[in-house]
mmCIF file with all atom_site columns, C-alpha atoms in Angstrom:
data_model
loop_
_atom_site.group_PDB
_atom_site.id
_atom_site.type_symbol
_atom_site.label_atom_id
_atom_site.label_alt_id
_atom_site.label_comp_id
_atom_site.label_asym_id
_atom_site.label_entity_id
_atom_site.label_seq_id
_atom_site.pdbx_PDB_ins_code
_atom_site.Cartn_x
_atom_site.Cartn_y
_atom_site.Cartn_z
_atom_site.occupancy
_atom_site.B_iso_or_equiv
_atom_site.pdbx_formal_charge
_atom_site.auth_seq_id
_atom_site.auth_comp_id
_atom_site.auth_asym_id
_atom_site.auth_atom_id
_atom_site.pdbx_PDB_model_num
ATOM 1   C CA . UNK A 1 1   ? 30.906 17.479 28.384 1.00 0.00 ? 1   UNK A CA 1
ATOM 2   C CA . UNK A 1 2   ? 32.331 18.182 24.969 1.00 0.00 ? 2   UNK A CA 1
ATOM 3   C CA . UNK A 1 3   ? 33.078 21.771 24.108 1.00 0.00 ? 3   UNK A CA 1
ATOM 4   C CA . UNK A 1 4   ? 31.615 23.994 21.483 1.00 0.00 ? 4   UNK A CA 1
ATOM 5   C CA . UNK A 1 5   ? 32.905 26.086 19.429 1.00 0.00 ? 5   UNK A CA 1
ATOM 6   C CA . UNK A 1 6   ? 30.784 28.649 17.618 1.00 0.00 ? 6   UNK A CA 1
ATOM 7   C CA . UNK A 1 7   ? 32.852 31.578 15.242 1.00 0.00 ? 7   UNK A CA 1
ATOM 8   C CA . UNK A 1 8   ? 31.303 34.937 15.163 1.00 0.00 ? 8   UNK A CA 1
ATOM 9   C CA . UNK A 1 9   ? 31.782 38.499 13.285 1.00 0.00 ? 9   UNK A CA 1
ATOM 10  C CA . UNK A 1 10  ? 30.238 40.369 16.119 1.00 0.00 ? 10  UNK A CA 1
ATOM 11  C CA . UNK A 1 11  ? 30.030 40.416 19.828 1.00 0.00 ? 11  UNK A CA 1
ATOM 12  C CA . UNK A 1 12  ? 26.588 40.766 19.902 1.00 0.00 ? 12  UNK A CA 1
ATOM 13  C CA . UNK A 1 13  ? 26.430 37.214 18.528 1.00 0.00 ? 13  UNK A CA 1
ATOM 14  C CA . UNK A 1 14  ? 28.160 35.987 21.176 1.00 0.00 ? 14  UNK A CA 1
ATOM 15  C CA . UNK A 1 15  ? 25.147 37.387 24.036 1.00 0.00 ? 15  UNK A CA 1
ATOM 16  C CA . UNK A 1 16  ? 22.509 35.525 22.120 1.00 0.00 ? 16  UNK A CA 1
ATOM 17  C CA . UNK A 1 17  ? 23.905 32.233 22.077 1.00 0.00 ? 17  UNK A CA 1
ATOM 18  C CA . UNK A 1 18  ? 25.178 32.546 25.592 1.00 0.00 ? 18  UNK A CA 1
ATOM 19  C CA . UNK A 1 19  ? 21.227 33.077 26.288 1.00 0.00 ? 19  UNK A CA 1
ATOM 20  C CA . UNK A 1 20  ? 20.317 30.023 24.059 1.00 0.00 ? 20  UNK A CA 1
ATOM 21  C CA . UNK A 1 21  ? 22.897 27.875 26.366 1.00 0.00 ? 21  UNK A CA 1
ATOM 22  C CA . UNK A 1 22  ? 23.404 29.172 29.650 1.00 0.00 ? 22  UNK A CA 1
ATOM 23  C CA . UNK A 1 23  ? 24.691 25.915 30.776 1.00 0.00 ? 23  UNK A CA 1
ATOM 24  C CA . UNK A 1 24  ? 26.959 24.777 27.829 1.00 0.00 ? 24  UNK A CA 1
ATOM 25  C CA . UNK A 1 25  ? 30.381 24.717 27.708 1.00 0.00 ? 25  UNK A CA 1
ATOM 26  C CA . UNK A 1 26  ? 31.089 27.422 24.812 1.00 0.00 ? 26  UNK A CA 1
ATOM 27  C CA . UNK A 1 27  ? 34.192 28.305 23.142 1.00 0.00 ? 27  UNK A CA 1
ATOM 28  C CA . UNK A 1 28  ? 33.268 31.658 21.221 1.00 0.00 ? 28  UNK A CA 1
ATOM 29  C CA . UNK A 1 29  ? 35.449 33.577 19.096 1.00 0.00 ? 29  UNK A CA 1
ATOM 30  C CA . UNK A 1 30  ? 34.572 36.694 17.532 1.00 0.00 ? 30  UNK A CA 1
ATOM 31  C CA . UNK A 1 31  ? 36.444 37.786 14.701 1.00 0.00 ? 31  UNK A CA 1
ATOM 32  C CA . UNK A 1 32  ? 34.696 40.748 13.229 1.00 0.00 ? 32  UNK A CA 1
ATOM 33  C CA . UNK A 1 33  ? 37.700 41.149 10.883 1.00 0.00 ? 33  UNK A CA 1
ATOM 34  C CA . UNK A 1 34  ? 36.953 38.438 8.847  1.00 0.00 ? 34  UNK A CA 1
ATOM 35  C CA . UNK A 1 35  ? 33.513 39.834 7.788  1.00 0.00 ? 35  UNK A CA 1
ATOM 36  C CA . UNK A 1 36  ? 35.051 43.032 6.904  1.00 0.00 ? 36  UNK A CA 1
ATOM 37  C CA . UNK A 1 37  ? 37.439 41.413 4.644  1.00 0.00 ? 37  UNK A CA 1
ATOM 38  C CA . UNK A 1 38  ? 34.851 39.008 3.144  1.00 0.00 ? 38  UNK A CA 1
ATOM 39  C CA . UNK A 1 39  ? 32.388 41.631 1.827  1.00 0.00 ? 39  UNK A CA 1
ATOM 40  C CA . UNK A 1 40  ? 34.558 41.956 -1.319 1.00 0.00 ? 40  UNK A CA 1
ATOM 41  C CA . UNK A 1 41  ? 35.031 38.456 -1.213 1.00 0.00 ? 41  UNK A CA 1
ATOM 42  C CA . UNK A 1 42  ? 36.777 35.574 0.577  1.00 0.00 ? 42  UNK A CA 1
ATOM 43  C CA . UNK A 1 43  ? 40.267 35.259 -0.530 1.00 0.00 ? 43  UNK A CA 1
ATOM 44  C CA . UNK A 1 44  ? 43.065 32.408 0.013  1.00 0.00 ? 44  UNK A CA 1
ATOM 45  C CA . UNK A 1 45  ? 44.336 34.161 3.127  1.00 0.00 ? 45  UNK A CA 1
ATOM 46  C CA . UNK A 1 46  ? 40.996 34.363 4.861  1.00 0.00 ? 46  UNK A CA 1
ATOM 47  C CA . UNK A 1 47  ? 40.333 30.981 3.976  1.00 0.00 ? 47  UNK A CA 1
ATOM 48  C CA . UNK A 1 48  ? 43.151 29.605 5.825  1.00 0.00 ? 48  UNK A CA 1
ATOM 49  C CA . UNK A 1 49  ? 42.484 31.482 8.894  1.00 0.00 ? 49  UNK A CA 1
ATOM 50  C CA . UNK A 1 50  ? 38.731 30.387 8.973  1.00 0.00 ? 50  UNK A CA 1
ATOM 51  C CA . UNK A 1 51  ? 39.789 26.774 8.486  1.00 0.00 ? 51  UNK A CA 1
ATOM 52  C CA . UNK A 1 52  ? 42.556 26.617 10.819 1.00 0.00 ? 52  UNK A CA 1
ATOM 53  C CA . UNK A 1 53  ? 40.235 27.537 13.628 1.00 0.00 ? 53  UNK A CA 1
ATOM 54  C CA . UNK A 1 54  ? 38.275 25.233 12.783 1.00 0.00 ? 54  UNK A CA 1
ATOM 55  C CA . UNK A 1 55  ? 40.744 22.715 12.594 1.00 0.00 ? 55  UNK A CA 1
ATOM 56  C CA . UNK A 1 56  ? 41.900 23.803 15.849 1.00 0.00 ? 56  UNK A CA 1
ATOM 57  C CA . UNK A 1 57  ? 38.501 23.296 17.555 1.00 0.00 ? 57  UNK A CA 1
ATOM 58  C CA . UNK A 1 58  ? 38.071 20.380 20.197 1.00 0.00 ? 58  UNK A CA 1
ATOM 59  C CA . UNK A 1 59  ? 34.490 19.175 19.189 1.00 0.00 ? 59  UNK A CA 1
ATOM 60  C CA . UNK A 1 60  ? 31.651 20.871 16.607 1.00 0.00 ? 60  UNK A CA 1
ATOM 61  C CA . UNK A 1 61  ? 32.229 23.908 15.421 1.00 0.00 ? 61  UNK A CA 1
ATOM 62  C CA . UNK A 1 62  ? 29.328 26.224 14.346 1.00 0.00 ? 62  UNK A CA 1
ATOM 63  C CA . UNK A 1 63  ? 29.784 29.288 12.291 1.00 0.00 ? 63  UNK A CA 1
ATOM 64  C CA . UNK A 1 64  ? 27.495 32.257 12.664 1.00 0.00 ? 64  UNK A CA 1
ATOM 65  C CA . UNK A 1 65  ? 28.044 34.160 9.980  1.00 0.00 ? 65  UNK A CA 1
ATOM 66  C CA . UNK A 1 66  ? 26.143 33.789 6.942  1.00 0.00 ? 66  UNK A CA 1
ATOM 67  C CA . UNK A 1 67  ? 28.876 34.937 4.963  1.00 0.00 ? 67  UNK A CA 1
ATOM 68  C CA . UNK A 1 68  ? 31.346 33.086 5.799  1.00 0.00 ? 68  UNK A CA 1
ATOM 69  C CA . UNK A 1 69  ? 28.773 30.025 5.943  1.00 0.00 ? 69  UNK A CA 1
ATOM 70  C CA . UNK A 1 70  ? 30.511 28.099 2.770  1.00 0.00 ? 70  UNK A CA 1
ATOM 71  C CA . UNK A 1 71  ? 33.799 28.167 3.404  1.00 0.00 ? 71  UNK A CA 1
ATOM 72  C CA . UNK A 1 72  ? 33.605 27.571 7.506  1.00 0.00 ? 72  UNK A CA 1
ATOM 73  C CA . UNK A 1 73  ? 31.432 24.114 5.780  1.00 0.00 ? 73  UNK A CA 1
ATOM 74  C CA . UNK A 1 74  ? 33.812 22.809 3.427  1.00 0.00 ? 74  UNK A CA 1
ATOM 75  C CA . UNK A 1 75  ? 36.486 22.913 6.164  1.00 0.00 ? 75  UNK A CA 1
ATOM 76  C CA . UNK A 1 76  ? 33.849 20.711 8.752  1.00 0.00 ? 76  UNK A CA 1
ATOM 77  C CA . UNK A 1 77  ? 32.155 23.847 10.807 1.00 0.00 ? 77  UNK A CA 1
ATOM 78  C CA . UNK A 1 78  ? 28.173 23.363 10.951 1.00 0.00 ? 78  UNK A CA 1
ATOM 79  C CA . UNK A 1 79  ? 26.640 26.881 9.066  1.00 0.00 ? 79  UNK A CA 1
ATOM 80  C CA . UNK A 1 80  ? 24.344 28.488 11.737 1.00 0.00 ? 80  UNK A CA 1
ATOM 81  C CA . UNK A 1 81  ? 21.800 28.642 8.714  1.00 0.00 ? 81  UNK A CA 1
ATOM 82  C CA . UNK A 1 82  ? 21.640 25.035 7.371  1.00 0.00 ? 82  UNK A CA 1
ATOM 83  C CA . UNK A 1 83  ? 19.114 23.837 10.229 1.00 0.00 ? 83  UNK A CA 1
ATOM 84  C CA . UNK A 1 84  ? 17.099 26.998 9.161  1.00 0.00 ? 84  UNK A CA 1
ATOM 85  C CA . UNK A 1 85  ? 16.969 26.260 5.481  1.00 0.00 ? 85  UNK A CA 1
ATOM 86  C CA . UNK A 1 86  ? 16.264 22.830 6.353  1.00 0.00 ? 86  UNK A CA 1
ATOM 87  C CA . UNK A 1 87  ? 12.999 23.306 8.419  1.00 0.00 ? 87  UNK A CA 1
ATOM 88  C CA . UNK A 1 88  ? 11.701 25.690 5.350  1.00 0.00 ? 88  UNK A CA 1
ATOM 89  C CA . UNK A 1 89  ? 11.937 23.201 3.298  1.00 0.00 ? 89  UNK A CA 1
ATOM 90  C CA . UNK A 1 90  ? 9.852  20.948 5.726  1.00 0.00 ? 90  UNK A CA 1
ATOM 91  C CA . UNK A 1 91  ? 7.097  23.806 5.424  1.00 0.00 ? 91  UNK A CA 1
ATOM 92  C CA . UNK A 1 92  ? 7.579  24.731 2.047  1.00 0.00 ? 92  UNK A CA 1
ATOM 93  C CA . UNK A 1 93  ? 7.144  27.493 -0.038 1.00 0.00 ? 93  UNK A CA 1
ATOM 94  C CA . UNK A 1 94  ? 6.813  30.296 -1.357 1.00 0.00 ? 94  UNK A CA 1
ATOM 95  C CA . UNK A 1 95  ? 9.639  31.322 0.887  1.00 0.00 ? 95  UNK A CA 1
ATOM 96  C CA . UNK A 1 96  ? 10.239 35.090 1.911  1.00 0.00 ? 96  UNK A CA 1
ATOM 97  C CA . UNK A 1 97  ? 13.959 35.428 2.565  1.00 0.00 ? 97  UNK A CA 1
ATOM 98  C CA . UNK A 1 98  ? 15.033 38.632 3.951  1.00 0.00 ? 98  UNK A CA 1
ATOM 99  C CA . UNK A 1 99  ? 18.523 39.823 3.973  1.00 0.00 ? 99  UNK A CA 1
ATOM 100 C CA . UNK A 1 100 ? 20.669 42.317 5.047  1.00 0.00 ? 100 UNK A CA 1
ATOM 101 C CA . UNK A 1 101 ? 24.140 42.022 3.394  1.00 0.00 ? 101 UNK A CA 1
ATOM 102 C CA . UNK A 1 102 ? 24.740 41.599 -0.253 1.00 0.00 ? 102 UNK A CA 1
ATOM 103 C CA . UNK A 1 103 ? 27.319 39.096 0.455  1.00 0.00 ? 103 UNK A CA 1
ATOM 104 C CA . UNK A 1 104 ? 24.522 37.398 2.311  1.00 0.00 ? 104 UNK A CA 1
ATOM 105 C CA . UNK A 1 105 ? 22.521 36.996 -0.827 1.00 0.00 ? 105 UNK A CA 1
ATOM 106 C CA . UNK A 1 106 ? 24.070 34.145 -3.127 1.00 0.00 ? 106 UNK A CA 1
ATOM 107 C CA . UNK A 1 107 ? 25.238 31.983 -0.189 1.00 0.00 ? 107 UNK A CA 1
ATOM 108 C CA . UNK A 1 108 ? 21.682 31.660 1.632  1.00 0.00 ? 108 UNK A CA 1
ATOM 109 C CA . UNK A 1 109 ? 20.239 31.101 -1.428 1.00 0.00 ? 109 UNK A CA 1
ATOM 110 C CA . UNK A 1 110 ? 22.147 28.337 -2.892 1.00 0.00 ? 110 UNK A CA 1
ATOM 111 C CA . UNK A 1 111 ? 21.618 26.705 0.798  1.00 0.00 ? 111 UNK A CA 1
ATOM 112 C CA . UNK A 1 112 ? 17.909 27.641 0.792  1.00 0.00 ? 112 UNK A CA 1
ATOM 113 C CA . UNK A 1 113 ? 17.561 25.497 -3.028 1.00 0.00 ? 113 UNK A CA 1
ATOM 114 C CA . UNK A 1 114 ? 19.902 22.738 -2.026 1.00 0.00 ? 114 UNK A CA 1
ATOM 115 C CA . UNK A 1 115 ? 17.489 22.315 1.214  1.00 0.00 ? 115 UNK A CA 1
ATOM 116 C CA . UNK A 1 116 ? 14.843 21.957 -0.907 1.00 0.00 ? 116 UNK A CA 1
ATOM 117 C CA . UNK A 1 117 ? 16.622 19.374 -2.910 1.00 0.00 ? 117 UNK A CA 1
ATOM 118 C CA . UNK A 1 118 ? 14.790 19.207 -6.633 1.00 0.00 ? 118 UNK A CA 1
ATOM 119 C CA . UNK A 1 119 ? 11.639 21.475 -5.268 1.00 0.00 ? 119 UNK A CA 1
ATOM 120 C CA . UNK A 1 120 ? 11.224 25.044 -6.028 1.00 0.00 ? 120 UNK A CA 1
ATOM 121 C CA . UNK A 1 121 ? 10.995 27.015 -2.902 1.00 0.00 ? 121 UNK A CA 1
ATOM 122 C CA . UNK A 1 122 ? 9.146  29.662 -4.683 1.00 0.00 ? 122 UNK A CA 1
ATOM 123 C CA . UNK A 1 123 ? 12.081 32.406 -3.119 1.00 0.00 ? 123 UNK A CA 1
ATOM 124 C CA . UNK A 1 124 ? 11.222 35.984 -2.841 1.00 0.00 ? 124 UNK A CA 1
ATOM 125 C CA . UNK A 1 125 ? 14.060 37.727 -1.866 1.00 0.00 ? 125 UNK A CA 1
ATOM 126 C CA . UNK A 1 126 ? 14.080 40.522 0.630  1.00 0.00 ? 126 UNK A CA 1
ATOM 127 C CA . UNK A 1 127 ? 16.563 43.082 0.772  1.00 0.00 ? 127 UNK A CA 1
ATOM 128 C CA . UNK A 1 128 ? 16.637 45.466 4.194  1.00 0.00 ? 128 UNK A CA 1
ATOM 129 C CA . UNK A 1 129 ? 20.311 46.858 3.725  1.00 0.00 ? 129 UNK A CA 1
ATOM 130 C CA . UNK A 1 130 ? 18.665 50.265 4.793  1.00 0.00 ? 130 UNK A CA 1
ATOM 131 C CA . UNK A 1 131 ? 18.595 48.913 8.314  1.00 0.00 ? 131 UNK A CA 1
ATOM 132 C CA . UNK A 1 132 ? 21.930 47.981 8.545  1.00 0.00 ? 132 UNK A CA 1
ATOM 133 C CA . UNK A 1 133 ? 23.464 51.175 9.899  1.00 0.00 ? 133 UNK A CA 1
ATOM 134 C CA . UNK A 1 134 ? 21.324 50.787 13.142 1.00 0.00 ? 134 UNK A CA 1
ATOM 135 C CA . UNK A 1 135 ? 22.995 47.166 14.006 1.00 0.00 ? 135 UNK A CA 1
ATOM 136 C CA . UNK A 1 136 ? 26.478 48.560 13.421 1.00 0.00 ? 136 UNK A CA 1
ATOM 137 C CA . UNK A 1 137 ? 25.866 51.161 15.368 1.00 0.00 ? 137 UNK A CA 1
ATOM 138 C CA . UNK A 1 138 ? 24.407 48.667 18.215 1.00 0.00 ? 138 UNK A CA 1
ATOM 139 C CA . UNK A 1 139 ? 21.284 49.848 17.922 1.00 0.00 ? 139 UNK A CA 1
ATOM 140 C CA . UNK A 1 140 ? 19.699 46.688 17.939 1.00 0.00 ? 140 UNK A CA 1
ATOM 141 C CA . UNK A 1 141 ? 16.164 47.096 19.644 1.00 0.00 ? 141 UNK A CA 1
ATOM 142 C CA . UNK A 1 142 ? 15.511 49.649 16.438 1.00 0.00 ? 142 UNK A CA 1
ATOM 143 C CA . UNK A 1 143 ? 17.172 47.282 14.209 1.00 0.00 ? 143 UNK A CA 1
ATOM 144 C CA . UNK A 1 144 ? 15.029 44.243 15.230 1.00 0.00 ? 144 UNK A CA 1
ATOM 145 C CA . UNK A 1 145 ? 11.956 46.694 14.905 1.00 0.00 ? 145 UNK A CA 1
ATOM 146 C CA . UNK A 1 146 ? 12.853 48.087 11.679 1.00 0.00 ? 146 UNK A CA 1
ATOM 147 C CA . UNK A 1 147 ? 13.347 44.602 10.328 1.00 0.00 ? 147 UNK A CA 1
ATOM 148 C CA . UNK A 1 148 ? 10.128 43.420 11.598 1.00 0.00 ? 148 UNK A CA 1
ATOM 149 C CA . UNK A 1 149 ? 8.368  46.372 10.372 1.00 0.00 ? 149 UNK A CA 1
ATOM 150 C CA . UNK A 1 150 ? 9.398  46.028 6.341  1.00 0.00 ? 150 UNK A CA 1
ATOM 151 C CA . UNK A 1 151 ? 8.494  41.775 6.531  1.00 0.00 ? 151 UNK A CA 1
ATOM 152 C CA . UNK A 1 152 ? 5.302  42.918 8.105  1.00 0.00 ? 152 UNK A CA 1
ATOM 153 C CA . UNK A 1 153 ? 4.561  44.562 5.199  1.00 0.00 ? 153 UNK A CA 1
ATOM 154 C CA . UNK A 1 154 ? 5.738  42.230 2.914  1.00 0.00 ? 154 UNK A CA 1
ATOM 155 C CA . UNK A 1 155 ? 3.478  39.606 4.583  1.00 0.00 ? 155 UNK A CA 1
ATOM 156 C CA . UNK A 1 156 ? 0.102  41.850 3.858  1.00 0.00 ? 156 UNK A CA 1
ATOM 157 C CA . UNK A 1 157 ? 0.742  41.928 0.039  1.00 0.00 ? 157 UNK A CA 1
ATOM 158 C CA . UNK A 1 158 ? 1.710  38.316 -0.677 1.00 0.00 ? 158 UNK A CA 1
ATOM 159 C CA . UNK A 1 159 ? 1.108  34.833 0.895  1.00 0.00 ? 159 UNK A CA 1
ATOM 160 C CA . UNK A 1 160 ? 4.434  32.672 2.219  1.00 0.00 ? 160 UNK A CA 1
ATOM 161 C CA . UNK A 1 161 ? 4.954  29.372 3.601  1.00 0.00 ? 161 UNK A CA 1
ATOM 162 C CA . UNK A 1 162 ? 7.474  31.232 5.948  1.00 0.00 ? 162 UNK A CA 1
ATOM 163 C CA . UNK A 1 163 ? 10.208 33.664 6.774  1.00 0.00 ? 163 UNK A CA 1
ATOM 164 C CA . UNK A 1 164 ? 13.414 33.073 6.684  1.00 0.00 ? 164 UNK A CA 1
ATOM 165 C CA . UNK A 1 165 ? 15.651 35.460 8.670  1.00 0.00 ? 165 UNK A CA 1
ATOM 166 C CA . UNK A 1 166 ? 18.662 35.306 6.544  1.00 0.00 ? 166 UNK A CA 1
ATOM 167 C CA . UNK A 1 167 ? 21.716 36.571 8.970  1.00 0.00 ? 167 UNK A CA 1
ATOM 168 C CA . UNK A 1 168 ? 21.894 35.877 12.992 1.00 0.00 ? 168 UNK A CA 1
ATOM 169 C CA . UNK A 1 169 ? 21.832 39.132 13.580 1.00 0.00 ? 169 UNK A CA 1
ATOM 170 C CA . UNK A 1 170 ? 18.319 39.373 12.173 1.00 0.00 ? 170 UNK A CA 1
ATOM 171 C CA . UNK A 1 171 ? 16.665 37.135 14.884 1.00 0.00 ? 171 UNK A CA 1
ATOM 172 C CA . UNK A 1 172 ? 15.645 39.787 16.461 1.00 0.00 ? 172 UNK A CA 1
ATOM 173 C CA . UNK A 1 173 ? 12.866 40.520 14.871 1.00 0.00 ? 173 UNK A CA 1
ATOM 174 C CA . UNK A 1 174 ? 11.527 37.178 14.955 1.00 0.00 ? 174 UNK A CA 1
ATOM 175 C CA . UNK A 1 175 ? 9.512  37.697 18.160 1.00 0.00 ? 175 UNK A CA 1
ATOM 176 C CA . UNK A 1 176 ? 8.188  40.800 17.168 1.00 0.00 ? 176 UNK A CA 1
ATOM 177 C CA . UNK A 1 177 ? 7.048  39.092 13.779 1.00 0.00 ? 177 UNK A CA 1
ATOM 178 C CA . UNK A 1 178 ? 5.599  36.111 15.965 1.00 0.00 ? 178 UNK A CA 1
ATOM 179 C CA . UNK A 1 179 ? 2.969  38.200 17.467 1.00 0.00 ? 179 UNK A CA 1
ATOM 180 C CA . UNK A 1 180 ? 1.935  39.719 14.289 1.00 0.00 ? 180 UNK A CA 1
ATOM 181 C CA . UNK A 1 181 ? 1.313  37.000 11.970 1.00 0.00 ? 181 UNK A CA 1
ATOM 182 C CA . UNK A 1 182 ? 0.418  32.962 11.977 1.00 0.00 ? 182 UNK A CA 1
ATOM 183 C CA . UNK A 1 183 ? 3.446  32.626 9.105  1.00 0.00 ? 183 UNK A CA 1
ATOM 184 C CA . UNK A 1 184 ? 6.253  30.877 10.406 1.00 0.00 ? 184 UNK A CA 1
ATOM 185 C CA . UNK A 1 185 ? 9.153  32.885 10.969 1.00 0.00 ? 185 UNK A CA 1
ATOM 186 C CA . UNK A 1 186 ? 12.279 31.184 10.873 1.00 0.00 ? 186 UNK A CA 1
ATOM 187 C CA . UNK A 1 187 ? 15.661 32.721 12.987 1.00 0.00 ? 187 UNK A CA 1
ATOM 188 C CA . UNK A 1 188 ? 18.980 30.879 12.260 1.00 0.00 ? 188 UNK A CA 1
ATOM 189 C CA . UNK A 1 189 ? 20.462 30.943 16.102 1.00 0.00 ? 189 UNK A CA 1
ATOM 190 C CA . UNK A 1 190 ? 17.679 29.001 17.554 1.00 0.00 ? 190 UNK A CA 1
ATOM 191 C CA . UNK A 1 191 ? 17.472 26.609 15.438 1.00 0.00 ? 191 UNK A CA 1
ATOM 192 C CA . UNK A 1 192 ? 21.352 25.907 15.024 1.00 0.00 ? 192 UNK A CA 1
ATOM 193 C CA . UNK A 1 193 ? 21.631 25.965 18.799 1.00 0.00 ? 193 UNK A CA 1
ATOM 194 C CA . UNK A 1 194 ? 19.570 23.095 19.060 1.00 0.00 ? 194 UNK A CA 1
ATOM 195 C CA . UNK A 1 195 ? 21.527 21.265 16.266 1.00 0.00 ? 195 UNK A CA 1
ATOM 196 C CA . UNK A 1 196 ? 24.541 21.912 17.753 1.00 0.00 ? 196 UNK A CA 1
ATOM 197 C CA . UNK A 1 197 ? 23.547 20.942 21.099 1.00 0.00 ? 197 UNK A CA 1
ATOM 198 C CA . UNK A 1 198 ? 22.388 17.172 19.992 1.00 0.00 ? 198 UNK A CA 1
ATOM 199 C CA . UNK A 1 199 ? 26.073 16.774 18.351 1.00 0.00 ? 199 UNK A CA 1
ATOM 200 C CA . UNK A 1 200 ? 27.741 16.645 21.932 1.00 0.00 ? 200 UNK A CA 1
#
């Protein structure tokens, strides 16, 4: 069975796609460093590391972070949010994207529009920074919650095609949302997971 690789920037990453795969062989690597260093922006440096790991992978390589997405892509990783951005633009717009990072912004939306090829997706961004704090701080029940909470309000004053959970670490809340509304909620890991495992 071939091995997979999948990069991280957090451990917590690393428990949910254990839980997606109990049975595959996984080769995870979390390098929280390189998210730190990329929130200014990715430099020459951090781009060799990223694609030397890649390059030193033995089978697919999937890369978690939303982030780091474009430059783990151009050196052959899979970007856990492609899949994702894909199957919104099988359900179309108007597309509520909701985001944690700033850094997170630009990258899943240029990947949301080239999914959509010549279509407009209709994007409403969502920003949740404010719940940030409670995932660094491993809160993540009460992140998941909080991030559920804000879309659930977004979804009463506007009508989507779907949700897109931006960053892994959002996907969470995409249970939570599931039971609250008949708008399809999109979380990257699942999706990617399932990708990933049809490459072997």
């Amino acid at each position: 069975m071939t091995k997979l690789t999948l990069l991280h920037t957090a451990e917590v990453h690393a428990r949910t796609f254990r839980a997606l795969a109990p049975e595959a062989d996984l080769n995870q690597q979390v390098r929280s460093d390189w998210l730190a260093r990329a929130r200014d922006g990715i430099g020459a440096d951090l781009k060799a590391e990223i694609a030397a790991a890649i390059s030193a992978a033995d089978g697919p390589v999937l890369c978690t972070c939303t982030t780091l997405g474009p430059v783990a892509e151009e050196a052959g990783a899979i970007r856990v949010d492609w899949p994702m951005m894909q199957e919104a633009a099988r359900i179309g717009g108007p597309v509520l994207m909701a985001y944690c990072l700033d850094s997170t912004a630009a990258p899943s939306e240029a990947l949301l529009r080239r999914a959509f090829g010549g279509c407009d997706p209709q994007l409403v961004p969502m920003f949740l920074g404010q719940h940030w704090p409670l995932f660094e701080t491993g809160a993540g029940a009460d992140f998941s919650a909080a991030i559920a909470e804000s879309i659930a309000m977004a979804l009463k004053d506007g009508a989507f095609g779907c949700v897109v959970l931006a960053q892994a670490s959002m996907a969470g809340a995409a249970a939570v949302l599931r039971a609250q509304t008949q708008v399809p909620v999109l979380a990257s890991p699942e999706i990617a997971m399932r990708v990933l495992l049809a490459h072997r």
